[in-house]
Amino acid sequence: MAIIDIKCTESISQIENSQYTVYQNDKLYLGCHSQICLFFELPLFVFMNQVKTAKLILFKVPLQETICLGTKNNRCTAYPLLDFFSVYGYCYEALQVDHSLSIEYQDQIEKSYTEVDITKIVNAWADQTLENKGLLLSANSLWTYLAYASNRYKFEGMHPMLRITFDGINCPLNVAPCIVKADKI
């Protein structure tokens, strides 16, 4: 078994049905009508091996005050995107997602991070039945705001990451054993 951690390439927060995107900020906001878009550039290694598990890991950042009314329903959903996302995305049509691969999860308030098993989404990307255009995270609109570190956060160890474990390993192309022979010309 092998494990690889993939750092997030791009991350933004967007307010649902609004033309406002939180991009310059080093935090990502979820809940209270805010949602998160994430993109992970998958290395070739992922496509050459059998993915056993894939976990999205987001690290929480404390907020100064609670912004929305808290609810007991801290249900969230992760969706694979069918559209590329942009910081200007809500100036145009709403992002399309694949509902058939959606993953519901529940945040554990007492933990300093959120971990979401997105294995079925990553497997769809790896077997190329779905193009990797990123993830959309959404929550109950009345749920208390949660803030996470973005890929621009000052502490790199808190950037969003995708932890993938593999069953059995195939060598990536740059380390595949080979013999090169050259004939004289």
PDB file of C-alpha atoms in Angstrom:
ATOM      1  CA  MET A   1       0.000   0.000   0.000  1.00  0.00           C
ATOM      2  CA  ALA A   2       1.240   3.495  -0.845  1.00  0.00           C
ATOM      3  CA  ILE A   3      -0.014   6.961   0.078  1.00  0.00           C
ATOM      4  CA  ILE A   4       0.328  10.194  -1.874  1.00  0.00           C
ATOM      5  CA  ASP A   5      -0.743  13.681  -0.721  1.00  0.00           C
ATOM      6  CA  ILE A   6      -1.748  16.067  -3.508  1.00  0.00           C
ATOM      7  CA  LYS A   7      -1.875  19.780  -2.706  1.00  0.00           C
ATOM      8  CA  CYS A   8      -4.761  21.862  -3.976  1.00  0.00           C
ATOM      9  CA  THR A   9      -3.927  23.785  -7.159  1.00  0.00           C
ATOM     10  CA  GLU A  10      -6.760  26.311  -6.901  1.00  0.00           C
ATOM     11  CA  SER A  11      -9.460  27.140  -4.355  1.00  0.00           C
ATOM     12  CA  ILE A  12     -12.155  29.816  -4.078  1.00  0.00           C
ATOM     13  CA  SER A  13     -15.302  30.551  -2.086  1.00  0.00           C
ATOM     14  CA  GLN A  14     -18.428  31.714  -3.863  1.00  0.00           C
ATOM     15  CA  ILE A  15     -21.719  33.003  -2.538  1.00  0.00           C
ATOM     16  CA  GLU A  16     -24.613  31.089  -4.109  1.00  0.00           C
ATOM     17  CA  ASN A  17     -26.577  32.991  -6.774  1.00  0.00           C
ATOM     18  CA  SER A  18     -24.386  36.053  -6.376  1.00  0.00           C
ATOM     19  CA  GLN A  19     -21.698  37.767  -8.426  1.00  0.00           C
ATOM     20  CA  TYR A  20     -19.368  37.798  -5.436  1.00  0.00           C
ATOM     21  CA  THR A  21     -16.345  35.529  -5.139  1.00  0.00           C
ATOM     22  CA  VAL A  22     -13.880  35.427  -2.262  1.00  0.00           C
ATOM     23  CA  TYR A  23     -10.593  34.923  -4.118  1.00  0.00           C
ATOM     24  CA  GLN A  24      -8.065  37.344  -2.659  1.00  0.00           C
ATOM     25  CA  ASN A  25      -8.679  35.944   0.806  1.00  0.00           C
ATOM     26  CA  ASP A  26      -6.604  33.129   2.260  1.00  0.00           C
ATOM     27  CA  LYS A  27      -9.736  31.509   3.721  1.00  0.00           C
ATOM     28  CA  LEU A  28     -12.509  29.412   2.207  1.00  0.00           C
ATOM     29  CA  TYR A  29     -16.039  29.819   3.581  1.00  0.00           C
ATOM     30  CA  LEU A  30     -18.703  27.124   3.708  1.00  0.00           C
ATOM     31  CA  GLY A  31     -22.288  27.516   4.894  1.00  0.00           C
ATOM     32  CA  CYS A  32     -24.453  30.605   5.202  1.00  0.00           C
ATOM     33  CA  HIS A  33     -24.957  30.622   1.376  1.00  0.00           C
ATOM     34  CA  SER A  34     -21.231  30.200   0.675  1.00  0.00           C
ATOM     35  CA  GLN A  35     -19.744  27.263  -1.155  1.00  0.00           C
ATOM     36  CA  ILE A  36     -16.220  26.168  -2.023  1.00  0.00           C
ATOM     37  CA  CYS A  37     -14.621  25.225  -5.354  1.00  0.00           C
ATOM     38  CA  LEU A  38     -11.390  23.187  -5.315  1.00  0.00           C
ATOM     39  CA  PHE A  39      -9.126  21.845  -8.043  1.00  0.00           C
ATOM     40  CA  PHE A  40      -6.447  19.178  -7.667  1.00  0.00           C
ATOM     41  CA  GLU A  41      -4.075  18.446 -10.548  1.00  0.00           C
ATOM     42  CA  LEU A  42      -3.822  14.662 -10.546  1.00  0.00           C
ATOM     43  CA  PRO A  43      -0.397  13.280 -11.461  1.00  0.00           C
ATOM     44  CA  LEU A  44      -0.096  10.553 -14.089  1.00  0.00           C
ATOM     45  CA  PHE A  45       0.697   8.167 -11.236  1.00  0.00           C
ATOM     46  CA  VAL A  46      -2.984   8.203 -10.195  1.00  0.00           C
ATOM     47  CA  PHE A  47      -4.163   6.999 -13.617  1.00  0.00           C
ATOM     48  CA  MET A  48      -1.706   4.077 -13.601  1.00  0.00           C
ATOM     49  CA  ASN A  49      -2.697   2.589 -10.239  1.00  0.00           C
ATOM     50  CA  GLN A  50      -5.773   1.252  -8.456  1.00  0.00           C
ATOM     51  CA  VAL A  51      -7.093   3.911  -6.041  1.00  0.00           C
ATOM     52  CA  LYS A  52      -8.088   2.291  -2.746  1.00  0.00           C
ATOM     53  CA  THR A  53      -9.227   5.452  -0.928  1.00  0.00           C
ATOM     54  CA  ALA A  54      -9.225   9.178  -1.620  1.00  0.00           C
ATOM     55  CA  LYS A  55      -9.825  11.623   1.205  1.00  0.00           C
ATOM     56  CA  LEU A  56     -10.260  15.360   0.922  1.00  0.00           C
ATOM     57  CA  ILE A  57      -8.702  17.072   3.939  1.00  0.00           C
ATOM     58  CA  LEU A  58      -9.514  20.690   4.829  1.00  0.00           C
ATOM     59  CA  PHE A  59      -8.067  22.490   7.857  1.00  0.00           C
ATOM     60  CA  LYS A  60     -10.333  24.843   9.799  1.00  0.00           C
ATOM     61  CA  VAL A  61      -9.416  28.437  10.591  1.00  0.00           C
ATOM     62  CA  PRO A  62     -11.108  30.013  13.657  1.00  0.00           C
ATOM     63  CA  LEU A  63     -13.492  32.901  13.008  1.00  0.00           C
ATOM     64  CA  GLN A  64     -13.810  35.929  15.283  1.00  0.00           C
ATOM     65  CA  GLU A  65     -17.598  35.636  15.501  1.00  0.00           C
ATOM     66  CA  THR A  66     -20.400  33.384  14.378  1.00  0.00           C
ATOM     67  CA  ILE A  67     -21.943  34.929  11.284  1.00  0.00           C
ATOM     68  CA  CYS A  68     -25.127  32.901  10.664  1.00  0.00           C
ATOM     69  CA  LEU A  69     -27.535  31.147  12.951  1.00  0.00           C
ATOM     70  CA  GLY A  70     -26.166  27.784  13.997  1.00  0.00           C
ATOM     71  CA  THR A  71     -28.162  24.663  13.278  1.00  0.00           C
ATOM     72  CA  LYS A  72     -27.824  21.063  14.311  1.00  0.00           C
ATOM     73  CA  ASN A  73     -27.897  20.124  10.622  1.00  0.00           C
ATOM     74  CA  ASN A  74     -24.260  20.331   9.616  1.00  0.00           C
ATOM     75  CA  ARG A  75     -24.780  18.190   6.524  1.00  0.00           C
ATOM     76  CA  CYS A  76     -22.584  19.080   3.601  1.00  0.00           C
ATOM     77  CA  THR A  77     -22.230  17.708   0.086  1.00  0.00           C
ATOM     78  CA  ALA A  78     -19.229  17.272  -2.195  1.00  0.00           C
ATOM     79  CA  TYR A  79     -19.932  17.229  -5.937  1.00  0.00           C
ATOM     80  CA  PRO A  80     -17.648  16.692  -8.923  1.00  0.00           C
ATOM     81  CA  LEU A  81     -17.898  19.694 -11.229  1.00  0.00           C
ATOM     82  CA  LEU A  82     -19.020  19.329 -14.837  1.00  0.00           C
ATOM     83  CA  ASP A  83     -17.877  22.906 -15.594  1.00  0.00           C
ATOM     84  CA  PHE A  84     -14.541  24.571 -15.005  1.00  0.00           C
ATOM     85  CA  PHE A  85     -14.814  27.138 -12.221  1.00  0.00           C
ATOM     86  CA  SER A  86     -13.617  30.708 -12.329  1.00  0.00           C
ATOM     87  CA  VAL A  87     -13.361  33.564  -9.875  1.00  0.00           C
ATOM     88  CA  TYR A  88     -15.941  35.243 -12.134  1.00  0.00           C
ATOM     89  CA  GLY A  89     -18.150  32.150 -12.377  1.00  0.00           C
ATOM     90  CA  TYR A  90     -21.269  33.665 -10.833  1.00  0.00           C
ATOM     91  CA  CYS A  91     -21.288  36.483 -13.376  1.00  0.00           C
ATOM     92  CA  TYR A  92     -22.447  33.715 -15.697  1.00  0.00           C
ATOM     93  CA  GLU A  93     -24.602  30.603 -15.344  1.00  0.00           C
ATOM     94  CA  ALA A  94     -24.463  28.458 -12.207  1.00  0.00           C
ATOM     95  CA  LEU A  95     -21.870  25.694 -12.118  1.00  0.00           C
ATOM     96  CA  GLN A  96     -23.128  22.282 -13.194  1.00  0.00           C
ATOM     97  CA  VAL A  97     -22.334  19.259 -11.018  1.00  0.00           C
ATOM     98  CA  ASP A  98     -22.731  15.496 -11.327  1.00  0.00           C
ATOM     99  CA  HIS A  99     -25.425  14.660  -8.759  1.00  0.00           C
ATOM    100  CA  SER A 100     -24.991  10.908  -9.334  1.00  0.00           C
ATOM    101  CA  LEU A 101     -21.519  11.081  -7.759  1.00  0.00           C
ATOM    102  CA  SER A 102     -22.406  13.474  -4.927  1.00  0.00           C
ATOM    103  CA  ILE A 103     -21.138  12.589  -1.465  1.00  0.00           C
ATOM    104  CA  GLU A 104     -22.930  13.716   1.675  1.00  0.00           C
ATOM    105  CA  TYR A 105     -20.868  14.138   4.790  1.00  0.00           C
ATOM    106  CA  GLN A 106     -21.236  15.609   8.228  1.00  0.00           C
ATOM    107  CA  ASP A 107     -18.670  17.955   9.712  1.00  0.00           C
ATOM    108  CA  GLN A 108     -17.416  17.110  13.180  1.00  0.00           C
ATOM    109  CA  ILE A 109     -17.442  20.477  14.928  1.00  0.00           C
ATOM    110  CA  GLU A 110     -14.990  19.380  17.642  1.00  0.00           C
ATOM    111  CA  LYS A 111     -12.194  18.558  15.150  1.00  0.00           C
ATOM    112  CA  SER A 112      -9.741  21.090  13.707  1.00  0.00           C
ATOM    113  CA  TYR A 113     -10.124  19.630  10.228  1.00  0.00           C
ATOM    114  CA  THR A 114     -12.735  18.084   7.963  1.00  0.00           C
ATOM    115  CA  GLU A 115     -12.089  14.786   6.197  1.00  0.00           C
ATOM    116  CA  VAL A 116     -14.341  13.648   3.338  1.00  0.00           C
ATOM    117  CA  ASP A 117     -14.106  10.298   1.577  1.00  0.00           C
ATOM    118  CA  ILE A 118     -14.339  11.165  -2.138  1.00  0.00           C
ATOM    119  CA  THR A 119     -13.051   7.818  -3.440  1.00  0.00           C
ATOM    120  CA  LYS A 120     -15.893   7.325  -5.936  1.00  0.00           C
ATOM    121  CA  ILE A 121     -15.235  10.762  -7.482  1.00  0.00           C
ATOM    122  CA  VAL A 122     -11.465  10.220  -7.767  1.00  0.00           C
ATOM    123  CA  ASN A 123     -12.030   6.745  -9.245  1.00  0.00           C
ATOM    124  CA  ALA A 124     -14.304   8.303 -11.898  1.00  0.00           C
ATOM    125  CA  TRP A 125     -11.502  10.755 -12.742  1.00  0.00           C
ATOM    126  CA  ALA A 126      -8.844   8.023 -12.716  1.00  0.00           C
ATOM    127  CA  ASP A 127     -10.764   5.659 -14.998  1.00  0.00           C
ATOM    128  CA  GLN A 128     -11.632   8.690 -17.185  1.00  0.00           C
ATOM    129  CA  THR A 129     -15.411   8.229 -17.029  1.00  0.00           C
ATOM    130  CA  LEU A 130     -15.528  11.838 -15.761  1.00  0.00           C
ATOM    131  CA  GLU A 131     -13.160  14.684 -16.583  1.00  0.00           C
ATOM    132  CA  ASN A 132     -11.508  16.275 -13.555  1.00  0.00           C
ATOM    133  CA  LYS A 133     -12.865  19.829 -13.455  1.00  0.00           C
ATOM    134  CA  GLY A 134     -12.727  20.109  -9.688  1.00  0.00           C
ATOM    135  CA  LEU A 135     -15.022  19.798  -6.694  1.00  0.00           C
ATOM    136  CA  LEU A 136     -17.855  21.879  -5.318  1.00  0.00           C
ATOM    137  CA  LEU A 137     -18.616  21.767  -1.585  1.00  0.00           C
ATOM    138  CA  SER A 138     -21.938  23.089  -0.351  1.00  0.00           C
ATOM    139  CA  ALA A 139     -23.761  23.117   2.983  1.00  0.00           C
ATOM    140  CA  ASN A 140     -27.159  23.895   4.448  1.00  0.00           C
ATOM    141  CA  SER A 141     -27.663  27.614   3.726  1.00  0.00           C
ATOM    142  CA  LEU A 142     -28.648  28.321   7.364  1.00  0.00           C
ATOM    143  CA  TRP A 143     -25.678  26.471   8.761  1.00  0.00           C
ATOM    144  CA  THR A 144     -23.044  28.383  10.713  1.00  0.00           C
ATOM    145  CA  TYR A 145     -20.136  29.629   8.622  1.00  0.00           C
ATOM    146  CA  LEU A 146     -17.052  27.459   8.636  1.00  0.00           C
ATOM    147  CA  ALA A 147     -13.703  28.808   7.471  1.00  0.00           C
ATOM    148  CA  TYR A 148     -10.940  26.650   6.019  1.00  0.00           C
ATOM    149  CA  ALA A 149      -7.405  27.443   4.907  1.00  0.00           C
ATOM    150  CA  SER A 150      -7.183  28.002   1.136  1.00  0.00           C
ATOM    151  CA  ASN A 151      -4.258  27.137  -1.120  1.00  0.00           C
ATOM    152  CA  ARG A 152      -3.024  30.718  -0.462  1.00  0.00           C
ATOM    153  CA  TYR A 153      -3.017  30.364   3.342  1.00  0.00           C
ATOM    154  CA  LYS A 154       0.200  31.449   5.099  1.00  0.00           C
ATOM    155  CA  PHE A 155       0.877  28.004   6.622  1.00  0.00           C
ATOM    156  CA  GLU A 156       1.430  25.580   3.723  1.00  0.00           C
ATOM    157  CA  GLY A 157       0.778  22.576   5.943  1.00  0.00           C
ATOM    158  CA  MET A 158      -2.850  23.738   6.229  1.00  0.00           C
ATOM    159  CA  HIS A 159      -3.529  23.963   2.483  1.00  0.00           C
ATOM    160  CA  PRO A 160      -6.354  21.702   1.244  1.00  0.00           C
ATOM    161  CA  MET A 161      -5.072  18.287   0.231  1.00  0.00           C
ATOM    162  CA  LEU A 162      -6.192  15.078  -1.337  1.00  0.00           C
ATOM    163  CA  ARG A 163      -4.751  11.959   0.330  1.00  0.00           C
ATOM    164  CA  ILE A 164      -4.868   8.942  -1.962  1.00  0.00           C
ATOM    165  CA  THR A 165      -3.961   5.390  -0.952  1.00  0.00           C
ATOM    166  CA  PHE A 166      -3.253   2.721  -3.546  1.00  0.00           C
ATOM    167  CA  ASP A 167      -3.483  -1.071  -3.601  1.00  0.00           C
ATOM    168  CA  GLY A 168      -0.386  -2.328  -5.361  1.00  0.00           C
ATOM    169  CA  ILE A 169       1.865   0.075  -7.200  1.00  0.00           C
ATOM    170  CA  ASN A 170       2.850   0.373 -10.839  1.00  0.00           C
ATOM    171  CA  CYS A 171       5.997   2.361 -11.509  1.00  0.00           C
ATOM    172  CA  PRO A 172       5.465   5.843 -12.905  1.00  0.00           C
ATOM    173  CA  LEU A 173       6.961   6.340 -16.356  1.00  0.00           C
ATOM    174  CA  ASN A 174       9.973   8.324 -15.133  1.00  0.00           C
ATOM    175  CA  VAL A 175      11.227   5.370 -13.059  1.00  0.00           C
ATOM    176  CA  ALA A 176      10.092   2.455 -15.227  1.00  0.00           C
ATOM    177  CA  PRO A 177      12.966   0.008 -15.835  1.00  0.00           C
ATOM    178  CA  CYS A 178      14.169   0.067 -19.419  1.00  0.00           C
ATOM    179  CA  ILE A 179      17.205  -0.667 -21.540  1.00  0.00           C
ATOM    180  CA  VAL A 180      18.274   1.711 -24.274  1.00  0.00           C
ATOM    181  CA  LYS A 181      20.532   0.453 -27.063  1.00  0.00           C
ATOM    182  CA  ALA A 182      21.989   2.636 -29.770  1.00  0.00           C
ATOM    183  CA  ASP A 183      23.179   1.266 -33.057  1.00  0.00           C
ATOM    184  CA  LYS A 184      26.172   2.836 -34.743  1.00  0.00           C
ATOM    185  CA  ILE A 185      25.314   4.939 -37.728  1.00  0.00           C
TER     186      ILE A 185
END
